[in-house]
CSV table of C-alpha atoms in Angstrom, one decimal:
chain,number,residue,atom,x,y,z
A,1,UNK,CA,0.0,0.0,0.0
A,2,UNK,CA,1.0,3.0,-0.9
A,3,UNK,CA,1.4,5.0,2.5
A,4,UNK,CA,3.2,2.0,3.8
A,5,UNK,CA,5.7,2.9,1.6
A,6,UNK,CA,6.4,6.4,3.0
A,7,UNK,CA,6.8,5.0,6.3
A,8,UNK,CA,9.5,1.8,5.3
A,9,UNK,CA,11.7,4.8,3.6
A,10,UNK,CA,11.3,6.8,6.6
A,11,UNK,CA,14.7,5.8,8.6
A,12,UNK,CA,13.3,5.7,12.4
A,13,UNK,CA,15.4,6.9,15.7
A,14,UNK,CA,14.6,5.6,18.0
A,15,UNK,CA,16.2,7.6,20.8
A,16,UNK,CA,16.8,11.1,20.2
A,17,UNK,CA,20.0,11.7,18.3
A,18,UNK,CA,22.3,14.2,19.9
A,19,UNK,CA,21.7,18.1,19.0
A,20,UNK,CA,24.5,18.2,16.1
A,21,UNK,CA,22.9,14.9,14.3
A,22,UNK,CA,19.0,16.7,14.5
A,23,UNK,CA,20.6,20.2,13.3
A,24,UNK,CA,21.9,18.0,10.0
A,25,UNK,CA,18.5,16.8,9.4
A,26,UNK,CA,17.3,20.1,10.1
A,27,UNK,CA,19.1,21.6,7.3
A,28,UNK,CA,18.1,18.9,5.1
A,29,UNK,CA,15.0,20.0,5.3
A,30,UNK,CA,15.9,23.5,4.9
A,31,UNK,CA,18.1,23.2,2.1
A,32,UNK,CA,16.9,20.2,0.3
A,33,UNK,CA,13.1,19.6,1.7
A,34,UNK,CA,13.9,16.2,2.6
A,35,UNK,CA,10.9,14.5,3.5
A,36,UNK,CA,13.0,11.6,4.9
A,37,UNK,CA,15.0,13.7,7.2
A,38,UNK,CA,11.8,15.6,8.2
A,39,UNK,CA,10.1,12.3,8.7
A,40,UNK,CA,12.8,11.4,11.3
A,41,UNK,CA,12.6,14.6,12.8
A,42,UNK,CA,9.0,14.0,13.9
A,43,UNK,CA,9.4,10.7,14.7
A,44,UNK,CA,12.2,11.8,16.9
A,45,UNK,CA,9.9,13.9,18.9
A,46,UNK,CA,6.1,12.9,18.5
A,47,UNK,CA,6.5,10.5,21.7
A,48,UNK,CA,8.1,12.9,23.6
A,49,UNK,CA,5.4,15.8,22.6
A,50,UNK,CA,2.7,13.6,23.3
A,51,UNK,CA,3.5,12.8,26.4
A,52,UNK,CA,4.0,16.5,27.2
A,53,UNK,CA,0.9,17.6,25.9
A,54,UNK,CA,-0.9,15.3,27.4
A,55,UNK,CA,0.9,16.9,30.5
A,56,UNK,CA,-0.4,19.7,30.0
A,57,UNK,CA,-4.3,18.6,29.7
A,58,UNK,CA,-4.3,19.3,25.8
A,59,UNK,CA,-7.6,16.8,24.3
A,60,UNK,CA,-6.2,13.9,23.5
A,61,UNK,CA,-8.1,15.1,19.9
A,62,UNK,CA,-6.1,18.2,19.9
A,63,UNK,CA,-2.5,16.1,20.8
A,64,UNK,CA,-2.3,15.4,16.8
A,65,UNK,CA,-3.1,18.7,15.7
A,66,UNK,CA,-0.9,20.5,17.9
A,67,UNK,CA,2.5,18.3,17.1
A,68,UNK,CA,1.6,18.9,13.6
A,69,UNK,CA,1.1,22.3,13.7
A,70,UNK,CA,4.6,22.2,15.5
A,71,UNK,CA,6.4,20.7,12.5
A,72,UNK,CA,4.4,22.4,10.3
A,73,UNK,CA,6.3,25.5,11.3
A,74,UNK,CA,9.3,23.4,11.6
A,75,UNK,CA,9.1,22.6,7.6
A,76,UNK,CA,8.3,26.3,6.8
A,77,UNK,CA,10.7,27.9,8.8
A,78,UNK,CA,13.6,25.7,9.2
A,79,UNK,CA,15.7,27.7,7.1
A,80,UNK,CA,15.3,30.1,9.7
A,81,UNK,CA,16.9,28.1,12.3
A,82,UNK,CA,20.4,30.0,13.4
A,83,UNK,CA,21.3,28.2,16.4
A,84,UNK,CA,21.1,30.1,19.0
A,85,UNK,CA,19.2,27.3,21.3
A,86,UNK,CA,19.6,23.7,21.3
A,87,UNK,CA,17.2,22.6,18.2
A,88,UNK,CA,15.4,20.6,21.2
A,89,UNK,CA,14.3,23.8,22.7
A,90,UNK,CA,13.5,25.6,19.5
A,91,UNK,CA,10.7,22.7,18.4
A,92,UNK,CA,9.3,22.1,22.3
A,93,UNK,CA,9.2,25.7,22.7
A,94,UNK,CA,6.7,26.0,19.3
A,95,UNK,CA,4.8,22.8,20.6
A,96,UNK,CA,4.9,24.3,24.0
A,97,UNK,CA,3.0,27.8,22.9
A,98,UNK,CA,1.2,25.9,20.0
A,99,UNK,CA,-0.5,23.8,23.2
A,100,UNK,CA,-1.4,26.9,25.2
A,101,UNK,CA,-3.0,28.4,22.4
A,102,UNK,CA,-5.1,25.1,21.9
A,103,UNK,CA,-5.7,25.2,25.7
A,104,UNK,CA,-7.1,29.0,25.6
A,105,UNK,CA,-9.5,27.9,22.8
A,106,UNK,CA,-10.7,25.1,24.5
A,107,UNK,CA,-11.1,26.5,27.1
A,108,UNK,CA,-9.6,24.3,29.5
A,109,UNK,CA,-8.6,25.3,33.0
A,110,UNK,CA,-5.2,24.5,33.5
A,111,UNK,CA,-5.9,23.9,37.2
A,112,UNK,CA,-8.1,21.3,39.1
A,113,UNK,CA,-11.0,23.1,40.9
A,114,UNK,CA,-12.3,19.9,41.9
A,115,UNK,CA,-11.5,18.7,45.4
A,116,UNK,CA,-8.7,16.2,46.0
A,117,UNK,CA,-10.3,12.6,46.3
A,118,UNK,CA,-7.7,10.9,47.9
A,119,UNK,CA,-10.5,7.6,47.7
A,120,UNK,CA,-9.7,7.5,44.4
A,121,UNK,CA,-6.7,6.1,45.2
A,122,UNK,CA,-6.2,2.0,45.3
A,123,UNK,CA,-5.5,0.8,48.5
A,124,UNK,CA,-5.9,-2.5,47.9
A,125,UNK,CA,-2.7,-2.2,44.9
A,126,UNK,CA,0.1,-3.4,46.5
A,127,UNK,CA,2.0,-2.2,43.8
A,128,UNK,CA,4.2,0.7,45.5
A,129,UNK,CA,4.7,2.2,41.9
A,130,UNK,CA,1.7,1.5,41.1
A,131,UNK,CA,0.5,3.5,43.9
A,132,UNK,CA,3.2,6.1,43.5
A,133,UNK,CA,1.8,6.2,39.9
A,134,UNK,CA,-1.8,6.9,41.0
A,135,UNK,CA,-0.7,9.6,43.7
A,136,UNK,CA,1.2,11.4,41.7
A,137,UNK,CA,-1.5,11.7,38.7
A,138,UNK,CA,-3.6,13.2,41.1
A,139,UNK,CA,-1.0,16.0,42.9
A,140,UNK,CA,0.1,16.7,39.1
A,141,UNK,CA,-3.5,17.6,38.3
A,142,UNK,CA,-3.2,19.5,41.1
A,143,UNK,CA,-0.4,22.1,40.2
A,144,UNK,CA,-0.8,25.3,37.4
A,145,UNK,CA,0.5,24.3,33.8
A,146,UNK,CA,3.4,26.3,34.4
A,147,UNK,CA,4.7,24.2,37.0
A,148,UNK,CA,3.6,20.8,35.4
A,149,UNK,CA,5.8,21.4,32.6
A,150,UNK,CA,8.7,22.9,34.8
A,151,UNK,CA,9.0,19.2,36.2
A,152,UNK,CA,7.7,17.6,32.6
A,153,UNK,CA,10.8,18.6,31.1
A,154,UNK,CA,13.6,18.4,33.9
A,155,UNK,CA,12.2,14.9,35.5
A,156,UNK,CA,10.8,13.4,32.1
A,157,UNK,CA,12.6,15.2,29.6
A,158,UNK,CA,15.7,15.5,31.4
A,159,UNK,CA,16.3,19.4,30.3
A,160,UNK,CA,18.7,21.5,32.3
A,161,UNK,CA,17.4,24.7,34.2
A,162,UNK,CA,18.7,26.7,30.8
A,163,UNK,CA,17.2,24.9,28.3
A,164,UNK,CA,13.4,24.8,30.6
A,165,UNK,CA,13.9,28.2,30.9
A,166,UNK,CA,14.5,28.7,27.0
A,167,UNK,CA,11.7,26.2,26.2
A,168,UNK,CA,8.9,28.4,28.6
A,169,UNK,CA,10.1,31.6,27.5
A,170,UNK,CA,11.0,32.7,31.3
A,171,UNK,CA,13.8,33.7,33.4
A,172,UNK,CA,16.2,31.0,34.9
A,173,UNK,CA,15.2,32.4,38.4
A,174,UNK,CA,11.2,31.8,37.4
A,175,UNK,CA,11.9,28.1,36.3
A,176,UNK,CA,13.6,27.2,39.9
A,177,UNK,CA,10.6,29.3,41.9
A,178,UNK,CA,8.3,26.9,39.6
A,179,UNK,CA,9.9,23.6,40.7
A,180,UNK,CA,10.5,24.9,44.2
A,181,UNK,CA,6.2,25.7,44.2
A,182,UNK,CA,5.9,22.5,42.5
A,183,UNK,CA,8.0,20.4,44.9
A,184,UNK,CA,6.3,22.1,47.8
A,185,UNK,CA,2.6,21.3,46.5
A,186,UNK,CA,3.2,17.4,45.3
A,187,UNK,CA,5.0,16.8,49.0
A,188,UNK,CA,1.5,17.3,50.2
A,189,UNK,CA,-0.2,15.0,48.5
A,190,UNK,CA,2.0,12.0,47.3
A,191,UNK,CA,2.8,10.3,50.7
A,192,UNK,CA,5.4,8.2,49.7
A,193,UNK,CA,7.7,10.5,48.2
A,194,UNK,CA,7.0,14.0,50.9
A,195,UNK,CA,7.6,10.9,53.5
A,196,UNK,CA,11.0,10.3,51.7
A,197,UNK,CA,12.3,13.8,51.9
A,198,UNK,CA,9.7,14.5,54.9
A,199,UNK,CA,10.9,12.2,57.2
A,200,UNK,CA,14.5,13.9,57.4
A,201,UNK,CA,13.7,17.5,57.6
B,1,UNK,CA,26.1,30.0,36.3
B,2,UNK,CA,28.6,31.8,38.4
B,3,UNK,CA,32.2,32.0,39.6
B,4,UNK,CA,31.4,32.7,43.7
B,5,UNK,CA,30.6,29.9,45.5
B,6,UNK,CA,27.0,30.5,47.5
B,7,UNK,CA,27.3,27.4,49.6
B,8,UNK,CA,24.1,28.8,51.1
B,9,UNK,CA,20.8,26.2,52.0
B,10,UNK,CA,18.8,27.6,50.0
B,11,UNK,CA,20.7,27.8,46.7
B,12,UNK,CA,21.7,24.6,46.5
B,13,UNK,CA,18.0,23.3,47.2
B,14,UNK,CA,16.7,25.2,44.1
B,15,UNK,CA,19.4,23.9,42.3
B,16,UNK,CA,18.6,19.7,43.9
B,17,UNK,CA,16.0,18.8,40.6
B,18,UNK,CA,19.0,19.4,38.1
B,19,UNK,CA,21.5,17.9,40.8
B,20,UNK,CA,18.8,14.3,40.8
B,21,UNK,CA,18.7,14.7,36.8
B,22,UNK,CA,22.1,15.2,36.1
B,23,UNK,CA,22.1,18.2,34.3
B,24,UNK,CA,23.5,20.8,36.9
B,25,UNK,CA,25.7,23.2,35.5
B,26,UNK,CA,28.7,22.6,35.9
B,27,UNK,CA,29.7,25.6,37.1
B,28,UNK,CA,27.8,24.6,39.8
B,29,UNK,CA,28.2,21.1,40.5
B,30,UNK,CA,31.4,21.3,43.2
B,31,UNK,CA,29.5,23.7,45.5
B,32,UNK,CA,26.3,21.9,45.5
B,33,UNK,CA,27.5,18.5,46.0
B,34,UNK,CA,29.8,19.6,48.6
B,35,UNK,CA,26.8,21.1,50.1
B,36,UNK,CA,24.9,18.4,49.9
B,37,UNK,CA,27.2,16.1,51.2
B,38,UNK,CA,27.3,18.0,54.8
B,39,UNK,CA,23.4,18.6,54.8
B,40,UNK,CA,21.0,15.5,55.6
B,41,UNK,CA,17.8,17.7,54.5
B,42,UNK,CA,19.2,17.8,50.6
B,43,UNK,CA,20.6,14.5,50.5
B,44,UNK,CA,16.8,13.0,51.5
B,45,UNK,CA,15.2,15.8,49.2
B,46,UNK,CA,17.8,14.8,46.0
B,47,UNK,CA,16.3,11.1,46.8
B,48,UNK,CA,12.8,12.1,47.0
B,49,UNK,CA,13.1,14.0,44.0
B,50,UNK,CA,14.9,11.2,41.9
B,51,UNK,CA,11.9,8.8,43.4
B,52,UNK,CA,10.0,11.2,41.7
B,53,UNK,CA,11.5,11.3,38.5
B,54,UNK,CA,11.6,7.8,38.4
B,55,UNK,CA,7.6,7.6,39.1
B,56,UNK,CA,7.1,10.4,36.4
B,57,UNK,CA,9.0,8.4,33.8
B,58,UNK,CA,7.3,5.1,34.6
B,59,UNK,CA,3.8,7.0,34.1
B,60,UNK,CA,4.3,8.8,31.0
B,61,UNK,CA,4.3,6.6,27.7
B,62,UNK,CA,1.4,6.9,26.3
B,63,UNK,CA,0.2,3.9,24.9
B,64,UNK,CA,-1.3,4.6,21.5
B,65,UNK,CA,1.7,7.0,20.6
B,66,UNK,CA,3.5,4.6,18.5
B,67,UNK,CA,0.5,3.1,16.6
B,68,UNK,CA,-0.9,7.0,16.0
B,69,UNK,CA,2.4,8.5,14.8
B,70,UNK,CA,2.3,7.4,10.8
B,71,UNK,CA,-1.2,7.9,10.5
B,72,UNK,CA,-0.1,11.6,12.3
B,73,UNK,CA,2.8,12.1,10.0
B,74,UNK,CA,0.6,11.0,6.8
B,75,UNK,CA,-1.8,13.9,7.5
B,76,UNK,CA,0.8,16.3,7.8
B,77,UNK,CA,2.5,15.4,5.1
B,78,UNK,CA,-1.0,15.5,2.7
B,79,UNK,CA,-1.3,19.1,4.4
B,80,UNK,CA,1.9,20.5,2.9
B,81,UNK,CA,1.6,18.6,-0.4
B,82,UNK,CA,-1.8,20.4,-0.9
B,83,UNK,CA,-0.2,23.8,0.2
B,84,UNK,CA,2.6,23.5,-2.3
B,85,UNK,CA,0.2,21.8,-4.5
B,86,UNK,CA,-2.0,25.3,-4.2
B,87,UNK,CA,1.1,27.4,-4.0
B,88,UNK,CA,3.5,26.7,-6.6
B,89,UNK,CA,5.2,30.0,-6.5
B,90,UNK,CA,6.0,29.8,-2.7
B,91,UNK,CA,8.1,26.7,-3.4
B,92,UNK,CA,9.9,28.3,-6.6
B,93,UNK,CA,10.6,31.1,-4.9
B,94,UNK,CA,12.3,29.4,-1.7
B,95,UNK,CA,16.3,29.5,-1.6
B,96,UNK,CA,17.3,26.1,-3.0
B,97,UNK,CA,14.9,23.8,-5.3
B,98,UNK,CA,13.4,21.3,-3.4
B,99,UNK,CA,15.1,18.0,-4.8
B,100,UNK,CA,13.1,15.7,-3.0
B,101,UNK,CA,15.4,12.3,-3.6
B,102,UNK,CA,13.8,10.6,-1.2
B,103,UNK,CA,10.1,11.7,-1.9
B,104,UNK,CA,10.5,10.9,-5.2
B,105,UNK,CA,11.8,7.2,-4.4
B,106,UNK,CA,8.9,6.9,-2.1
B,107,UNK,CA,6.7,8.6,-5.3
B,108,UNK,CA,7.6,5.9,-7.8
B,109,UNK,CA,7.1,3.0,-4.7
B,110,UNK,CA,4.0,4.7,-4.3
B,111,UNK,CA,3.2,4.9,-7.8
B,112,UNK,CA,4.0,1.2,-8.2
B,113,UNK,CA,2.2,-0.2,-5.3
B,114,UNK,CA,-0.9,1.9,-6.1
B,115,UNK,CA,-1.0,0.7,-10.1
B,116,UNK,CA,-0.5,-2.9,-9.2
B,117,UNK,CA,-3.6,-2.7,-7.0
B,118,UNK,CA,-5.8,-0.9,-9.4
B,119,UNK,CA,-4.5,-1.5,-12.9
B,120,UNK,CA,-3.2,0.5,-15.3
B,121,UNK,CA,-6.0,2.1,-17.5
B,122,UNK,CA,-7.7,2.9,-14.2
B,123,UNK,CA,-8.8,7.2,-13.8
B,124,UNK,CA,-7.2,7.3,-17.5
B,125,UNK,CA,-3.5,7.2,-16.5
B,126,UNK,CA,-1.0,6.3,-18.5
B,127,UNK,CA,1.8,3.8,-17.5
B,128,UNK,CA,5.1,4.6,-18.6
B,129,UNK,CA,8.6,2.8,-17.5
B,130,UNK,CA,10.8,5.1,-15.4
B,131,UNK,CA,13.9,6.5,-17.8
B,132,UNK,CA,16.2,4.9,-16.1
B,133,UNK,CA,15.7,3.3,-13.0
B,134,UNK,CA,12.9,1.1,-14.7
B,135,UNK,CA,10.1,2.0,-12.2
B,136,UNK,CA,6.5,2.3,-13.0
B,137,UNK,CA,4.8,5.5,-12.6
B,138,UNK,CA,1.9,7.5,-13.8
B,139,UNK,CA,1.8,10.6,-15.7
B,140,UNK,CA,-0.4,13.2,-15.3
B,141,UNK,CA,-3.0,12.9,-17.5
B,142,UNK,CA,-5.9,13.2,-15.7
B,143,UNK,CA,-9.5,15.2,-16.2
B,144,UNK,CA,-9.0,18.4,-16.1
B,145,UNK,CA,-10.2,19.9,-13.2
B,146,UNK,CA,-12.9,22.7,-12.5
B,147,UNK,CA,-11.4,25.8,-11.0
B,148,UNK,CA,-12.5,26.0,-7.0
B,149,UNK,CA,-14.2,22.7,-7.4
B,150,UNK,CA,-14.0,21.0,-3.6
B,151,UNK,CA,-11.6,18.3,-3.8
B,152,UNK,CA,-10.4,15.6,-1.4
B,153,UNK,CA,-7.3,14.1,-0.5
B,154,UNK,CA,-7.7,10.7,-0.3
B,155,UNK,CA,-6.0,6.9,-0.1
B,156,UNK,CA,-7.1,3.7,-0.5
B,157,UNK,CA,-6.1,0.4,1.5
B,158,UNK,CA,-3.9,-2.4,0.1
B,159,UNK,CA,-6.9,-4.3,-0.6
B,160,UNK,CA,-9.6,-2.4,-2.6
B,161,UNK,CA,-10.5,-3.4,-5.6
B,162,UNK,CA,-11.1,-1.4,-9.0
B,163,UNK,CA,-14.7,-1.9,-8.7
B,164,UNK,CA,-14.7,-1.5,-5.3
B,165,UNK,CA,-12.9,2.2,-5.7
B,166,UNK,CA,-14.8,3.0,-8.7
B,167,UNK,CA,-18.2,2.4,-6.6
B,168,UNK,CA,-17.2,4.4,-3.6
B,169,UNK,CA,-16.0,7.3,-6.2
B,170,UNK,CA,-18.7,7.5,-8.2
B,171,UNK,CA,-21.1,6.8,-5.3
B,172,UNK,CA,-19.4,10.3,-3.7
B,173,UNK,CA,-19.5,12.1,-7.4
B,174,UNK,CA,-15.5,12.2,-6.8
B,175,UNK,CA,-13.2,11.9,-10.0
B,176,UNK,CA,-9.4,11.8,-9.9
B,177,UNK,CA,-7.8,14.5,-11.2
B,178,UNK,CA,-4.2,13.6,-9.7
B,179,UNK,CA,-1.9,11.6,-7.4
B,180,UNK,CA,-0.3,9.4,-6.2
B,181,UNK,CA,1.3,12.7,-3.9
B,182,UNK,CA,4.5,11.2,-2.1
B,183,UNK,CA,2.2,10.0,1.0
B,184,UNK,CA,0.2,7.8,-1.7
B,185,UNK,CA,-2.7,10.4,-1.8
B,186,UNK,CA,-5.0,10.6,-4.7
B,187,UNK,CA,-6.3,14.1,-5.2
B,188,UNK,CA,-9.9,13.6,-6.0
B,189,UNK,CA,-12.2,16.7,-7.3
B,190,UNK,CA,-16.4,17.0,-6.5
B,191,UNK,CA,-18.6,16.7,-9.4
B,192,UNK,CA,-20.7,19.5,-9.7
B,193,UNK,CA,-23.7,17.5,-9.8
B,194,UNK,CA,-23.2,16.5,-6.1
B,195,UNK,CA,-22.3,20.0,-5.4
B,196,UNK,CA,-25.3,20.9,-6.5
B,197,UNK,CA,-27.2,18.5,-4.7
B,198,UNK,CA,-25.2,19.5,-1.1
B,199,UNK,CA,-22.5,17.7,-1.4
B,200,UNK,CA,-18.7,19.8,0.5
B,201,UNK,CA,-15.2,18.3,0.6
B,202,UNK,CA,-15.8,18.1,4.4
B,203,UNK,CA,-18.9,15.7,4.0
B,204,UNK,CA,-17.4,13.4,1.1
B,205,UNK,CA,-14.1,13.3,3.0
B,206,UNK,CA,-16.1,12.4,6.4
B,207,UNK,CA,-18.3,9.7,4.6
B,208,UNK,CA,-14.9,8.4,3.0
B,209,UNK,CA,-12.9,8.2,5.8
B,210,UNK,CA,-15.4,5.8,7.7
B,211,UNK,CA,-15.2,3.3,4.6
B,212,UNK,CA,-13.0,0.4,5.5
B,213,UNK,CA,-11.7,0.6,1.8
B,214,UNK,CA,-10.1,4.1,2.6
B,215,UNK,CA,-7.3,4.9,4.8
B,216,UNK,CA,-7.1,8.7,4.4
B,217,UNK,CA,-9.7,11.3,3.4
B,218,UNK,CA,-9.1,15.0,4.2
B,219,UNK,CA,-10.6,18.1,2.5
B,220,UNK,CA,-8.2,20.1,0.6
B,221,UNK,CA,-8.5,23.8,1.4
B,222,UNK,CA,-8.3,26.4,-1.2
């Protein structure tokens, strides 16, 4: 079939290339508008921008549209690429405003109002990630968007205070009041890991 | 970050989540692991917050990703086909002519796979041998189409027949007027019969795309 046949010439990464390898296929596109290179590129990040847009309460609908609204500026503007950021920031920062554009449309609260229902929680799962898992669902729901992604992308995405910084358009000194916020809020709802760091201070 | 060394409490805890990720600077990597090697309070929060880490990584692949992305990347790729498509002068006017070497491989697959499943004489295209890398493809020599007319981008699955692809076109009042694109897309124009009787891009494409004989319909915008 024919669409089967754009994805078997599409070479696949599997794990994110370093920066200088991406940049290449970056200017492939630029220069050449490779659709292989491009393909790679987006296979490259659509895991990890699902998973952070999800984060961020985008409609599961909306995920698709978003990430390819992302890349569709990325094939219309990657000539204009100079490399001032890591590449990674340049394309999570697009999805990253991209989303919140999608969020203002749908209107979507980017905070729980509804109360805490710690019942929800299994405590029959013996399963302590399981558990962990369930807990911290909850206390992430809990948190402004801002902060969700502040630990998104330094736990999950394993970004440096820079590069979160770049990626959310804010000062270095914002990102680590974000986290701080952040770390404050989840200790008082995930029991396990506040216990961790509670038990000690 | 900076060349003094702050040694203070409360620097070195902001600093902790890029400590339990590893990506401290590493400007600042001596004073805060010194720090927190004298104070029990960071050592247990940098364990807490790796815990954490570790509990956000084991709950965030999303299942579905993987089986979503082609079908993802096929849509976006039929999007800027049709904008180029529409826009011809946009593309010749950008720095460097696109050379496409890899599209074009993919076209001619494309081309190949398509014609095998629906015969040559099918929408009134004529099969040619590829110059020299002996590849069959199509030419364009299609209808020619009505200007504005609402057309649909649209593929069919490996296992539709002529007849079966005839039916659901001519059922729809849809006639080719072009494709394979590099995705395997057909570009597929509205008769203006069906327009006339209510038919839009956005409803043919939407009955279409339930058809288990189609695996992409999309309206093309104008």
């Amino acid at each position: 079939m024919a669409l089967k046949s754009v994805e078997s010439q599409a070479p696949r990464a599997p794990v994110p290339g370093p920066d200088a390898s991406e940049r290449e296929l970056l200017e492939r596109v630029a220069k050449g508008r490779d659709q292989a290179a491009f393909r790679t590129l987006y296979g490259n990040y659509y895991q990890r921008l699902s998973r952070l847009l999800a984060r961020m309460s985008v409609r599961r609908e909306d995920i698709e549209e978003v990430i390819n609204d992302t890349f569709w500026v990325i094939w219309t503007k990657a000539g204009e690429f100079r490399g001032a950021s890591q590449l990674s920031t340049w394309i999570i920062g697009i999805a990253y405003r991209r989303a919140l554009n999608a969020l203002r449309r749908a209107k979507i609260r980017p905070v729980s109002d509804e109360p805490f229902d710690e019942d929800s929680i299994s405590v029959a799962s013996t399963d302590e990630a399981e558990t962990d898992g369930q807990w911290l669902s909850l206390g992430l729901s809990r948190l402004p968007v801002e902060q969700r992604m502040a630990l998104e992308l330094t736990y999950t995405l394993g970004h440096s205070c820079e590069e979160v910084a770049a990626i959310l358009d804010c000062p270095v000194n914002t990102v680590k009041t974000r986290l701080f916020r952040a770390r404050e809020t989840l200790k008082q709802v995930l029991p396990s890991l506040a216990g961790m760091a509670g038990e000690n201070s | 970050m900076s060349s003094r060394i702050p040694d203070t409490h409360a620097e070195a805890w902001a600093l902790l989540p890029w400590l339990a990720n590893g990506r401290i600077q590493a400007s600042d990597r001596e004073w805060v692991e010194a720090h927190v090697a004298g104070c029990e309070e960071c050592r247990a929060e940098v364990a807490a917050q790796r815990k954490m880490a570790t509990a956000m990584n084991r709950s965030a692949t999303p299942e579905e990703a993987a089986t979503d992305e082609q079908r993802s990347f096929n849509r976006l790729w039929a999007r800027i086909e049709a904008s180029e498509s529409a826009s011809p002068a946009s593309v010749a006017a950008s720095e460097a002519r696109p050379t496409m070497r890899s599209s074009r491989t993919v076209r001619w697959l494309a081309a190949a796979v398509v014609i095998q499943g629906f015969g040559l004489a099918l929408f009134g295209f004529n099969a040619l041998r590829g110059p020299s890398e002996g590849i069959v493809t199509v030419t364009d020599d299609a209808p020619a189409s009505r200007p504005n007319a609402p057309t649909v981008s649209i593929a069919f699955a490996p296992g539709a027949s002529i007849g079966t692809v005839n039916t659901l076109l001519e059922h729809q009042g849809l006639s080719i007027v072009s494709g394979p694109g590099t995705a395997g897309n057909f570009t597929a124009e509205l008769s203006a019969d069906a327009v006339a009787s209510g038919a839009s891009a956005n409803s043919v494409a939407d009955v279409m795309a339930k058809d288990p004989n189609v695996t992409f319909a999309q309206p093309i915008q104008h």
